[in-house]
Coordinates of C-alpha atoms and ligand atoms in Angstrom, one line a residue:
X1405 CA -62.3 -19.6 -145.9
X1406 CA -59.8 -16.8 -145.5
X1407 CA -56.8 -17.6 -143.4
X1408 CA -55.0 -15.2 -141.1
X1409 CA -51.0 -15.7 -141.2
X1410 CA -49.7 -14.5 -137.7
X1411 CA -46.8 -12.6 -137.7
X1412 CA -44.0 -14.6 -135.9
X1413 CA -43.9 -13.3 -132.3
X1414 CA -43.2 -14.9 -129.0
X1415 CA -45.9 -14.2 -126.1
X1416 CA -44.5 -15.2 -122.8
X1417 CA -46.6 -15.4 -119.9
X1418 CA -44.4 -15.2 -116.6
X1419 CA -44.1 -18.6 -114.9
X1420 CA -45.2 -17.0 -111.7
X1421 CA -48.6 -15.9 -113.6
X1422 CA -51.5 -16.8 -111.1
X1423 CA -54.9 -17.0 -112.9
X1424 CA -56.8 -17.4 -109.5
X1425 CA -55.9 -13.9 -107.9
X1426 CA -52.6 -13.8 -106.5
X1427 CA -50.7 -10.5 -107.1
X1428 CA -48.9 -10.0 -110.2
X1429 CA -46.9 -7.1 -108.6
X1430 CA -43.4 -7.9 -110.1
X1431 CA -44.7 -10.1 -113.2
X1432 CA -43.6 -9.0 -116.6
X1433 CA -45.4 -10.2 -119.6
X1434 CA -43.4 -9.9 -122.7
X1435 CA -45.8 -9.0 -125.6
X1436 CA -45.7 -9.3 -129.2
X1437 CA -43.6 -6.7 -131.0
X1438 CA -41.3 -6.9 -128.1
X1439 CA -43.4 -4.7 -125.9
X1440 CA -43.3 -5.3 -122.2
X1441 CA -45.8 -4.8 -119.7
X1442 CA -44.7 -4.3 -116.1
X1443 CA -47.7 -4.8 -113.9
X1444 CA -46.1 -3.0 -110.9
X1445 CA -45.9 0.8 -110.9
X1446 CA -44.7 1.3 -114.4
X1447 CA -47.1 3.0 -116.6
X1448 CA -48.2 0.5 -119.3
X1449 CA -50.9 2.9 -120.7
X1450 CA -51.6 2.0 -124.1
X1451 CA -48.2 0.1 -124.6
X1452 CA -50.1 -2.7 -126.2
X1453 CA -52.0 -0.2 -128.6
X1454 CA -48.7 1.2 -129.6
X1455 CA -47.7 -2.3 -130.7
X1456 CA -51.1 -2.5 -132.9
X1457 CA -50.5 1.0 -134.1
X1458 CA -47.1 -0.1 -135.4
X1459 CA -49.3 -1.4 -138.0
X1460 CA -47.6 -4.8 -138.9
X1461 CA -49.4 -6.7 -141.5
X1462 CA -51.2 -9.5 -140.3
X1463 CA -51.6 -11.0 -143.9
X1464 CA -55.5 -10.7 -143.6
X1465 CA -57.0 -12.0 -146.8
X1466 CA -60.6 -11.1 -145.6
X1467 CA -62.6 -8.5 -147.4
X1468 CA -63.4 -5.3 -145.4
X1469 CA -65.8 -5.1 -142.5
X1470 CA -69.3 -4.4 -142.9
X1471 CA -70.6 -2.0 -140.1
X1472 CA -73.7 -2.9 -138.1
X1473 CA -76.6 -0.5 -138.2
X1474 CA -78.5 -2.1 -135.5
X1475 CA -78.7 0.8 -133.0
X1476 CA -77.0 3.4 -135.1
X1477 CA -80.1 5.6 -135.0
X1478 CA -79.5 6.0 -131.4
X1479 CA -77.9 9.6 -131.0
X1480 CA -75.8 8.7 -128.0
X1481 CA -73.7 5.9 -129.7
X1482 CA -70.1 6.1 -129.3
X1483 CA -68.9 7.9 -132.6
X1484 CA -71.5 10.5 -132.5
X1485 CA -70.6 12.1 -129.3
X1486 CA -68.8 15.2 -128.6
X1487 CA -65.6 14.7 -126.5
X1488 CA -66.7 17.6 -124.3
X1489 CA -69.9 15.9 -123.2
X1490 CA -68.9 14.1 -120.1
X1491 CA -72.3 12.5 -119.5
X1492 CA -71.8 10.4 -122.6
X1493 CA -69.2 7.8 -122.0
X1494 CA -66.6 7.0 -124.9
X1495 CA -64.0 4.8 -123.3
X1496 CA -65.4 1.4 -122.2
X1497 CA -63.4 -1.1 -120.4
X1498 CA -64.9 -4.6 -121.1
X1499 CA -64.0 -6.9 -118.1
X1500 CA -64.2 -10.5 -119.3
X1501 CA -63.8 -9.5 -123.0
X1502 CA -62.2 -12.7 -124.1
X1503 CA -65.4 -14.8 -123.3
X1504 CA -68.6 -15.7 -125.0
X1505 CA -70.6 -12.5 -124.3
X1506 CA -67.6 -10.3 -123.7
X1507 CA -65.6 -10.8 -127.1
X1508 CA -68.9 -10.2 -129.1
X1509 CA -69.5 -6.9 -127.0
X1510 CA -66.2 -5.6 -127.1
X1511 CA -66.1 -5.9 -130.8
X1512 CA -69.3 -4.5 -131.3
X1513 CA -68.6 -1.5 -129.2
X1514 CA -65.4 -0.7 -131.1
X1515 CA -67.3 -1.0 -134.4
X1516 CA -69.7 1.5 -133.0
X1517 CA -66.8 3.8 -132.4
X1518 CA -66.3 3.5 -128.8
X1519 CA -62.7 3.4 -127.4
X1520 CA -62.6 -0.3 -126.0
X1521 CA -60.2 -2.2 -123.6
X1522 CA -60.7 -5.7 -122.7
X1523 CA -59.6 -6.6 -119.2
X1524 CA -59.4 -10.5 -118.9
X1525 CA -57.4 -13.1 -116.9
X1526 CA -58.0 -15.6 -119.7
X1527 CA -59.2 -18.2 -116.9
X1528 CA -62.0 -19.2 -119.0
X1529 CA -59.6 -20.9 -121.5
X1530 CA -57.9 -22.6 -118.4
X1531 CA -61.3 -24.3 -117.2
X1532 CA -61.4 -26.0 -120.6
X1533 CA -57.9 -27.2 -120.3
X1534 CA -58.4 -28.3 -116.6
X1535 CA -61.8 -30.1 -117.5
X1536 CA -60.8 -31.5 -121.0
X1537 CA -63.4 -29.3 -122.8
X1538 CA -63.3 -27.4 -126.1
X1539 CA -65.4 -24.8 -128.0
X1540 CA -67.2 -26.3 -131.1
X1541 CA -65.6 -23.3 -132.8
X1542 CA -61.8 -23.2 -132.8
X1543 CA -60.8 -19.7 -131.3
X1544 CA -57.9 -17.6 -131.6
X1545 CA -55.7 -16.5 -129.0
X1546 CA -56.7 -13.0 -127.6
X1547 CA -53.6 -11.5 -129.3
X1548 CA -54.4 -12.8 -132.5
X1549 CA -58.0 -11.9 -132.3
X1550 CA -57.1 -8.4 -131.6
X1551 CA -54.5 -8.2 -134.4
X1552 CA -56.9 -9.4 -136.9
X1553 CA -59.5 -6.9 -135.6
X1554 CA -57.0 -4.2 -136.3
X1555 CA -56.0 -5.4 -139.6
X1556 CA -59.6 -5.6 -140.8
X1557 CA -61.1 -2.4 -139.4
X1558 CA -58.1 -0.2 -138.6
X1559 CA -59.5 -0.1 -134.8
X1560 CA -57.6 -0.8 -131.8
X1561 CA -58.8 -2.6 -128.6
X1562 CA -56.5 -2.3 -125.9
X1563 CA -55.7 -5.4 -123.8
X1564 CA -55.0 -5.8 -120.1
X1565 CA -54.2 -9.2 -118.9
X1566 CA -54.7 -10.0 -115.4
X1567 CA -57.2 -10.6 -112.5
X1568 CA -59.5 -8.0 -111.2
X1569 CA -59.3 -9.8 -107.8
X1570 CA -56.0 -8.4 -107.5
X1571 CA -56.8 -4.9 -106.7
X1572 CA -53.3 -3.5 -107.5
X1573 CA -53.8 -4.7 -111.2
X1574 CA -57.2 -3.3 -111.4
X1575 CA -56.1 0.1 -110.1
X1576 CA -53.4 0.3 -112.8
X1577 CA -55.8 -0.6 -115.6
X1578 CA -58.3 2.1 -114.2
X1579 CA -55.6 4.7 -114.0
X1580 CA -54.2 3.7 -117.4
X1581 CA -57.4 3.4 -119.5
X1582 CA -59.7 5.9 -117.4
X1583 CA -62.9 4.3 -118.2
X1584 CA -66.3 6.2 -118.7
X1585 CA -68.1 3.0 -118.5
X1586 CA -67.1 -0.6 -117.3
X1587 CA -69.1 -3.5 -118.6
X1588 CA -68.5 -6.5 -116.2
X1589 CA -68.7 -9.9 -117.7
X1590 CA -65.6 -11.3 -115.8
X1591 CA -67.3 -13.8 -113.7
X1592 CA -67.3 -17.6 -113.4
X1593 CA -70.7 -18.0 -115.2
X1594 CA -71.5 -21.6 -115.3
X1595 CA -74.1 -23.0 -112.8
X1596 CA -72.9 -26.7 -113.2
X1597 CA -69.2 -25.5 -113.0
X1598 CA -70.0 -24.0 -109.5
X1599 CA -71.7 -27.2 -108.4
X1600 CA -68.7 -29.6 -109.3
X1601 CA -67.2 -29.5 -105.8
X1602 CA -66.5 -27.6 -102.9
X1603 CA -63.4 -25.9 -104.4
X1604 CA -65.4 -24.8 -107.6
X1605 CA -68.2 -23.3 -105.4
X1606 CA -65.6 -21.5 -103.4
X1607 CA -63.9 -20.3 -106.5
X1608 CA -67.0 -19.2 -108.1
X1609 CA -68.4 -17.0 -105.2
X1610 CA -64.9 -15.7 -104.5
X1611 CA -64.1 -14.7 -107.9
X1612 CA -67.3 -13.2 -108.6
X1613 CA -68.2 -11.4 -105.4
X1614 CA -64.8 -10.0 -104.7
X1615 CA -64.0 -9.1 -108.5
X1616 CA -67.2 -7.1 -108.4
X1617 CA -66.4 -5.7 -105.1
X1618 CA -62.8 -4.5 -106.4
X1619 CA -64.5 -3.0 -109.5
X1620 CA -67.0 -0.9 -107.1
X1621 CA -63.9 0.3 -105.2
X1622 CA -62.0 1.2 -108.3
X1623 CA -65.0 3.2 -109.5
X1624 CA -65.4 5.0 -106.0
X1625 CA -61.4 5.7 -105.9
X1626 CA -60.4 6.6 -109.4
X1627 CA -63.5 7.2 -111.5
X1628 CA -66.5 8.4 -109.6
X1629 CA -68.5 9.2 -112.8
X1630 CA -67.9 5.9 -114.3
X1631 CA -71.0 3.9 -115.3
X1632 CA -70.8 0.2 -114.1
X1633 CA -72.9 -2.0 -116.3
X1634 CA -72.7 -5.4 -114.9
X1635 CA -74.0 -8.8 -116.0
X1636 CA -76.4 -10.3 -113.6
X1637 CA -78.8 -13.1 -114.5
X1638 CA -82.6 -14.0 -114.6
X1639 CA -81.7 -16.7 -112.3
X1640 CA -81.3 -14.5 -109.5
X1641 CA -85.2 -14.4 -109.2
X1642 CA -85.7 -18.2 -109.6
X1643 CA -89.1 -19.3 -110.6
X1644 CA -91.8 -17.8 -108.2
X1645 CA -95.4 -18.3 -108.7
X1646 CA -96.1 -14.8 -109.4
X1647 CA -95.0 -12.5 -112.3
X1648 CA -91.3 -11.3 -112.1
X1649 CA -90.8 -7.6 -112.3
X1650 CA -87.8 -5.8 -113.6
X1651 CA -85.6 -5.6 -110.2
X1652 CA -88.2 -4.0 -107.8
X1653 CA -91.8 -5.0 -106.7
X1654 CA -94.2 -2.6 -104.9
X1655 CA -95.5 -4.3 -101.8
X1656 CA -98.4 -3.4 -99.6
X1657 CA -97.9 -5.0 -96.0
X1658 CA -100.0 -4.4 -92.9
X1659 CA -101.4 -1.1 -94.4
X1660 CA -97.8 0.4 -95.5
X1661 CA -96.6 0.2 -99.1
X1662 CA -93.0 0.3 -100.4
X1663 CA -91.0 -0.3 -103.5
X1664 CA -88.4 -3.1 -102.6
X1665 CA -85.9 -5.4 -104.3
X1666 CA -87.7 -8.2 -106.0
X1667 CA -87.2 -11.4 -103.9
X1668 CA -84.3 -13.5 -105.0
X1669 CA -84.3 -17.4 -105.0
X1670 CA -81.2 -18.3 -106.9
X1671 CA -80.5 -22.2 -107.4
X1672 CA -76.9 -22.7 -107.9
X1673 CA -73.8 -21.4 -106.2
X1674 CA -73.1 -19.5 -109.5
X1675 CA -76.5 -17.9 -109.4
X1676 CA -76.4 -16.9 -105.8
X1677 CA -72.9 -15.2 -106.5
X1678 CA -74.9 -12.8 -108.6
X1679 CA -77.3 -12.1 -106.0
X1680 CA -74.6 -11.2 -103.8
X1681 CA -73.2 -9.0 -106.3
X1682 CA -76.3 -7.4 -106.7
X1683 CA -76.7 -6.5 -103.2
X1684 CA -73.2 -5.1 -102.9
X1685 CA -74.0 -2.9 -106.1
X1686 CA -77.2 -1.6 -104.6
X1687 CA -75.6 -0.7 -101.4
X1688 CA -72.7 1.2 -102.9
X1689 CA -75.0 3.1 -105.2
X1690 CA -76.6 4.3 -102.1
X1691 CA -73.7 4.7 -99.9
X1692 CA -71.2 6.2 -102.5
X1693 CA -73.4 7.5 -105.2
X1694 CA -72.2 5.1 -107.9
X1695 CA -74.4 4.7 -111.1
X1696 CA -75.0 1.1 -112.1
X1697 CA -77.0 -1.0 -114.4
X1698 CA -77.7 -4.7 -113.5
X1699 CA -78.5 -6.4 -116.7
X1700 CA -80.3 -9.7 -115.6
X1701 CA -79.6 -11.5 -118.7
X1702 CA -81.6 -14.8 -119.5
X1703 CA -79.9 -17.8 -121.5
X1704 CA -78.1 -16.6 -124.7
X1705 CA -77.9 -18.5 -127.8
X1706 CA -76.2 -18.1 -131.1
X1707 CA -72.7 -17.5 -132.3
X1708 CA -72.6 -15.0 -134.9
X1709 CA -72.8 -11.3 -134.7
X1710 CA -71.9 -8.7 -137.4
X1711 CA -68.3 -8.5 -136.1
X1712 CA -67.5 -11.9 -135.2
X1713 CA -68.4 -13.0 -138.8
X1714 CA -66.0 -10.9 -140.4
X1715 CA -63.2 -13.3 -140.1
X1716 CA -62.4 -16.8 -138.9
X1717 CA -59.9 -15.4 -136.3
X1718 CA -62.7 -13.4 -134.9
X1719 CA -65.0 -16.4 -134.4
X1720 CA -66.8 -16.6 -131.0
X1721 CA -66.4 -19.6 -128.8
X1722 CA -69.5 -22.1 -128.7
X1723 CA -69.8 -24.4 -125.9
X1724 CA -71.7 -27.5 -126.0
X1725 CA -70.5 -29.6 -123.1
X1726 CA -72.5 -30.3 -120.1
X1727 CA -70.5 -27.8 -118.0
X1728 CA -70.5 -24.6 -120.0
X1729 CA -73.0 -25.5 -122.8
X1730 CA -76.5 -23.6 -122.5
X1731 CA -79.6 -25.2 -123.6
X1732 CA -80.3 -24.2 -127.1
X1733 CA -76.8 -24.2 -128.2
X1734 CA -76.4 -27.8 -127.0
X1735 CA -79.5 -28.8 -128.7
X1736 CA -78.4 -27.5 -132.1
X1737 CA -74.9 -29.4 -131.6
X1738 CA -76.6 -32.5 -130.3
X1739 CA -79.0 -32.6 -133.4
X1740 CA -76.0 -32.0 -135.8
X1741 CA -74.2 -34.9 -134.5
X1742 CA -77.1 -37.3 -134.1
X1743 CA -77.2 -37.2 -130.5
X1744 CA -80.6 -37.1 -128.8
X1745 CA -81.7 -34.0 -127.5
X1746 CA -81.1 -34.0 -123.6
X1747 CA -84.1 -32.6 -121.9
X1748 CA -83.6 -32.5 -118.2
X1749 CA -86.4 -34.2 -116.2
X1750 CA -90.0 -33.1 -117.2
X1751 CA -88.7 -30.3 -119.5
X1752 CA -91.2 -27.6 -118.3
X1753 CA -88.3 -25.4 -117.0
X1754 CA -88.9 -22.2 -118.5
X1755 CA -86.6 -19.4 -118.9
X1756 CA -86.0 -15.9 -120.8
X1757 CA -83.8 -16.3 -123.8
X1758 CA -82.1 -14.0 -126.3
X1759 CA -79.8 -13.9 -129.3
X1760 CA -76.3 -13.0 -128.7
X1761 CA -76.9 -10.1 -131.3
X1762 CA -79.2 -8.7 -128.8
X1763 CA -76.8 -9.2 -125.9
X1764 CA -74.3 -6.6 -127.7
X1765 CA -77.3 -4.4 -128.5
X1766 CA -78.6 -4.4 -125.1
X1767 CA -75.1 -3.4 -123.6
X1768 CA -74.5 -0.7 -126.0
X1769 CA -78.2 0.7 -125.2
X1770 CA -77.2 0.7 -121.4
X1771 CA -74.0 2.4 -122.2
X1772 CA -75.4 5.1 -124.2
X1773 CA -78.3 5.8 -121.6
X1774 CA -76.3 5.7 -118.4
X1775 CA -77.6 5.4 -115.0
X1776 CA -77.8 8.7 -113.0
X1777 CA -75.3 9.1 -110.0
X1778 CA -76.6 7.1 -107.0
X1779 CA -79.0 5.1 -109.2
X1780 CA -79.2 1.2 -109.2
X1781 CA -81.0 0.2 -112.3
X1782 CA -82.3 -3.4 -113.1
X1783 CA -83.0 -4.4 -116.7
X1784 CA -84.4 -7.8 -117.4
X1785 CA -82.3 -8.8 -120.7
X1786 CA -84.1 -11.3 -122.6
X1787 CA -86.4 -11.3 -125.5
X1788 CA -88.7 -14.4 -125.4
X1789 CA -89.6 -17.1 -122.8
X1790 CA -89.4 -20.8 -123.7
X1791 CA -89.6 -24.1 -122.0
X1792 CA -87.0 -26.6 -122.6
X1793 CA -89.5 -28.9 -124.2
X1794 CA -90.6 -26.1 -126.6
X1795 CA -86.8 -25.6 -127.5
X1796 CA -86.5 -29.2 -128.1
X1797 CA -89.6 -29.3 -130.6
X1798 CA -88.1 -26.3 -132.4
X1799 CA -84.8 -27.8 -133.0
X1800 CA -86.4 -31.1 -134.0
X1801 CA -88.4 -29.3 -136.6
X1802 CA -85.7 -27.3 -137.9
X1803 CA -83.3 -30.3 -137.9
X1804 CA -85.9 -32.3 -139.8
X1805 CA -86.0 -29.7 -142.7
X1806 CA -82.1 -30.1 -143.0
X1807 CA -82.7 -33.8 -143.2
X1808 CA -81.4 -34.7 -139.8
X1809 CA -83.2 -37.5 -137.7
X1810 CA -83.6 -35.6 -134.4
X1811 CA -84.6 -37.6 -131.2
X1812 CA -85.3 -36.4 -127.5
X1813 CA -84.6 -38.2 -124.4
X1814 CA -85.4 -37.4 -120.8
X1815 CA -82.4 -37.3 -118.8
X1816 CA -82.8 -37.5 -115.0
X1817 CA -82.4 -34.0 -114.0
X1818 CA -78.9 -33.4 -112.4
X1819 CA -80.3 -30.0 -110.9
X1820 CA -82.6 -29.1 -108.1
X1821 CA -85.1 -26.9 -109.9
X1822 CA -88.9 -26.8 -110.5
X1823 CA -89.7 -28.8 -113.8
X1824 CA -93.2 -27.6 -114.3
X1825 CA -94.0 -23.9 -113.0
X1826 CA -95.4 -20.6 -113.7
X1827 CA -93.1 -18.1 -115.5
X1828 CA -93.9 -14.5 -116.7
X1829 CA -91.1 -12.0 -116.4
X1830 CA -91.1 -8.5 -117.4
X1831 CA -88.8 -7.2 -120.1
X1832 CA -89.8 -3.9 -121.3
X1833 CA -87.2 -1.5 -120.2
X1834 CA -84.5 -2.5 -122.8
X1835 CA -87.4 -2.3 -125.7
X1836 CA -88.2 1.3 -124.3
X1837 CA -84.6 2.3 -124.6
X1838 CA -84.8 1.1 -128.3
X1839 CA -83.9 -2.7 -128.4
X1840 CA -85.0 -4.3 -131.8
X1841 CA -85.1 -8.0 -130.9
X1842 CA -83.8 -10.7 -133.0
X1843 CA -86.5 -13.3 -132.1
X1844 CA -85.9 -16.7 -132.5
X1845 CA -86.7 -17.9 -136.0
X1846 CA -86.4 -20.7 -138.4
X1847 CA -83.6 -18.9 -140.2
X1848 CA -81.5 -18.5 -137.0
X1849 CA -81.9 -22.3 -136.0
X1850 CA -81.1 -23.2 -139.7
X1851 CA -77.9 -21.1 -139.5
X1852 CA -76.9 -22.5 -136.0
X1853 CA -77.5 -26.0 -137.2
X1854 CA -75.4 -25.4 -140.2
X1855 CA -72.8 -23.9 -138.2
X1856 CA -72.8 -27.2 -135.9
X1857 CA -72.7 -29.3 -139.0
X1858 CA -69.8 -27.3 -140.4
X1859 CA -67.8 -28.1 -137.3
X1860 CA -69.1 -31.4 -136.6
X1861 CA -65.7 -33.1 -136.6
X1862 CA -64.7 -31.1 -133.5
X1863 CA -67.5 -32.6 -131.4
X1864 CA -66.5 -34.7 -128.7
X1865 CA -69.7 -36.7 -128.0
X1866 CA -68.5 -37.7 -124.5
X1867 CA -68.8 -34.3 -123.4
X1868 CA -72.6 -34.0 -124.1
X1869 CA -74.2 -35.8 -121.3
X1870 CA -74.4 -33.6 -117.9
X1871 CA -71.8 -35.0 -115.2
X1872 CA -72.6 -32.6 -112.6
X1873 CA -75.2 -33.4 -110.0
X1874 CA -76.5 -30.7 -107.6
X1875 CA -77.1 -33.4 -104.9
X1876 CA -73.9 -35.0 -105.1
X1877 CA -71.5 -32.1 -104.7
X1878 CA -69.1 -32.8 -102.0
X1879 CA -65.8 -31.7 -100.4
X1880 CA -63.6 -34.1 -102.5
X1881 CA -62.1 -32.3 -105.5
X1882 CA -63.5 -33.8 -108.6
X1883 CA -60.9 -34.7 -111.2
X1884 CA -61.3 -35.5 -114.8
X1885 CA -60.3 -39.0 -116.0
X1886 CA -58.5 -39.2 -119.4
X1887 CA -60.5 -41.2 -121.8
Ligands
USQ2785 O1 -79.0 -30.0 -121.9 C1 -79.6 -29.2 -121.3 C2 -79.3 -28.2 -120.7 C3 -80.1 -27.4 -119.8 N1 -81.3 -27.9 -119.6 C4 -82.1 -27.0 -118.8 O2 -82.2 -25.8 -119.3 C5 -82.4 -24.8 -118.4 C6 -81.4 -23.6 -118.6 O3 -80.1 -24.2 -118.4 P1 -78.8 -23.8 -119.2 O4 -77.6 -24.5 -118.9 O5 -79.2 -23.3 -120.4 O6 -78.6 -22.3 -118.6 P2 -78.2 -22.0 -117.1 O7 -77.6 -23.0 -116.3 O8 -79.5 -21.3 -116.2 O9 -77.0 -20.9 -117.1 C7 -77.0 -20.0 -118.4 O10 -78.1 -18.8 -118.3 C8 -78.1 -18.1 -117.2 C9 -79.2 -17.4 -117.3 S1 -80.8 -17.7 -116.5 O11 -81.1 -19.1 -116.9 O12 -80.3 -17.7 -115.2 O13 -81.9 -17.0 -116.8 C10 -76.9 -17.3 -117.2 O14 -76.9 -16.4 -116.1 C11 -75.6 -18.3 -117.1 O15 -74.4 -17.7 -117.2 C12 -75.8 -19.2 -118.2 O16 -74.6 -20.2 -118.1 C13 -82.4 -25.3 -117.0 O17 -83.5 -25.6 -116.6 C14 -81.7 -26.7 -117.4 O18 -81.9 -27.7 -116.4 C15 -81.9 -29.0 -120.2 O19 -83.0 -29.6 -119.8 N2 -81.0 -29.8 -120.9

């Protein structure tokens, strides 16, 4: 495998850096190549990109990038647009661009010709340190990731490190970057994390709800035309005993009919934070004329996209632990290491799933076809439905083909959720916009299993069993024992 030799540089994060939202007003972050960002009034517009443009060699040995053609037929993709056409966004701010979905999306949009800026507090990396967890794949620092991207493709992604709950920081990023679209992945996204203890529940809702509120205020104040593309979740709907519509349902009641937001029945403090976000966004679309798209995403699986596969320093994270790992990714890692697949309860829990290559495609489609001013669009972002038992059966079959002995166990369900239920959710709007789904196939499972086998030595089997109980959550802070 090709290796990237970093240039020698010192990256200093101020000792007063606060990842949980306190103002950074006088902090100074010293960046590689001796650029200094001041987070108070100084204009730090594009200082980082100047650092990249200085073009210092990263010693990249990888071959040149292949460019994805997935949605290139779309006439409104980034590179095809005339700069005078204000309805077609070109400058995209990806909040949470260092995370699993955000990183893949930032690279994809950059590859498609959009001017991209990543805004991230790096708190996701801190959660791993605090809980003693790690990604299956070794991931580079955000600075090395961006240097590598620049070295391979010649494209610059700007970087703003800070917390969007700090409105002063967010205002500066808006005024500096002047986004046409904001893709907001910058939330605490794990349901089990939000159910560890009171402080994590409070953190999740504060971080997610206030962060989104700040983004709404920033759009209103500084970039009225900016399109908000917000990552919601299919979990907002819960598992009702009727078909799930895309955001709205037409109801007749006592002789009158109206189209209303689809009822929400979230089942964790995390999923509830997304419901609160949706209500705040819907209200501000009506009250202030904000244009927004809520992408109610299902469970994402996979790790590779065209862009993250270009070099090992661009690899995406892959979580397999009981807090951040999601069902199919976990099952593939479990199979690789000979751990029985952990089906919670009866295993009839059915959800919408999608390949991470479709996440990036969906976000691009939403940006390229923006909502109208005042419109609050909701798209259900998944491609197929599976029960947990069905996923376990698919992974067992794929594992056997690779010579793995895959067993399944029923683990007492740590969550409060229906284990056998009706589930039929609509997901046609993104298909209508041109989504070409990568359906779950033997070859994807094969590749994911092989990826897990490749990094098998990094797997800490102690992190596999679930450790967070929905019923046992209490006010006492939970700490992690050193094993
Ligand atoms: O080892 C496991 C892990 C999960 N499950 C079950 O699989 C289902 C999905 O759980 P998950 O951990 O894969 O996903 P979830 O907690 O719902 O959250 C993930 O998927 C959500 C989409 S959705 O599920 O709400 O549609 C996103 O919003 C979240 O950010 C993402 O972490 C649940 O019924 C869970 O009980 C198992 O049976 N065994």
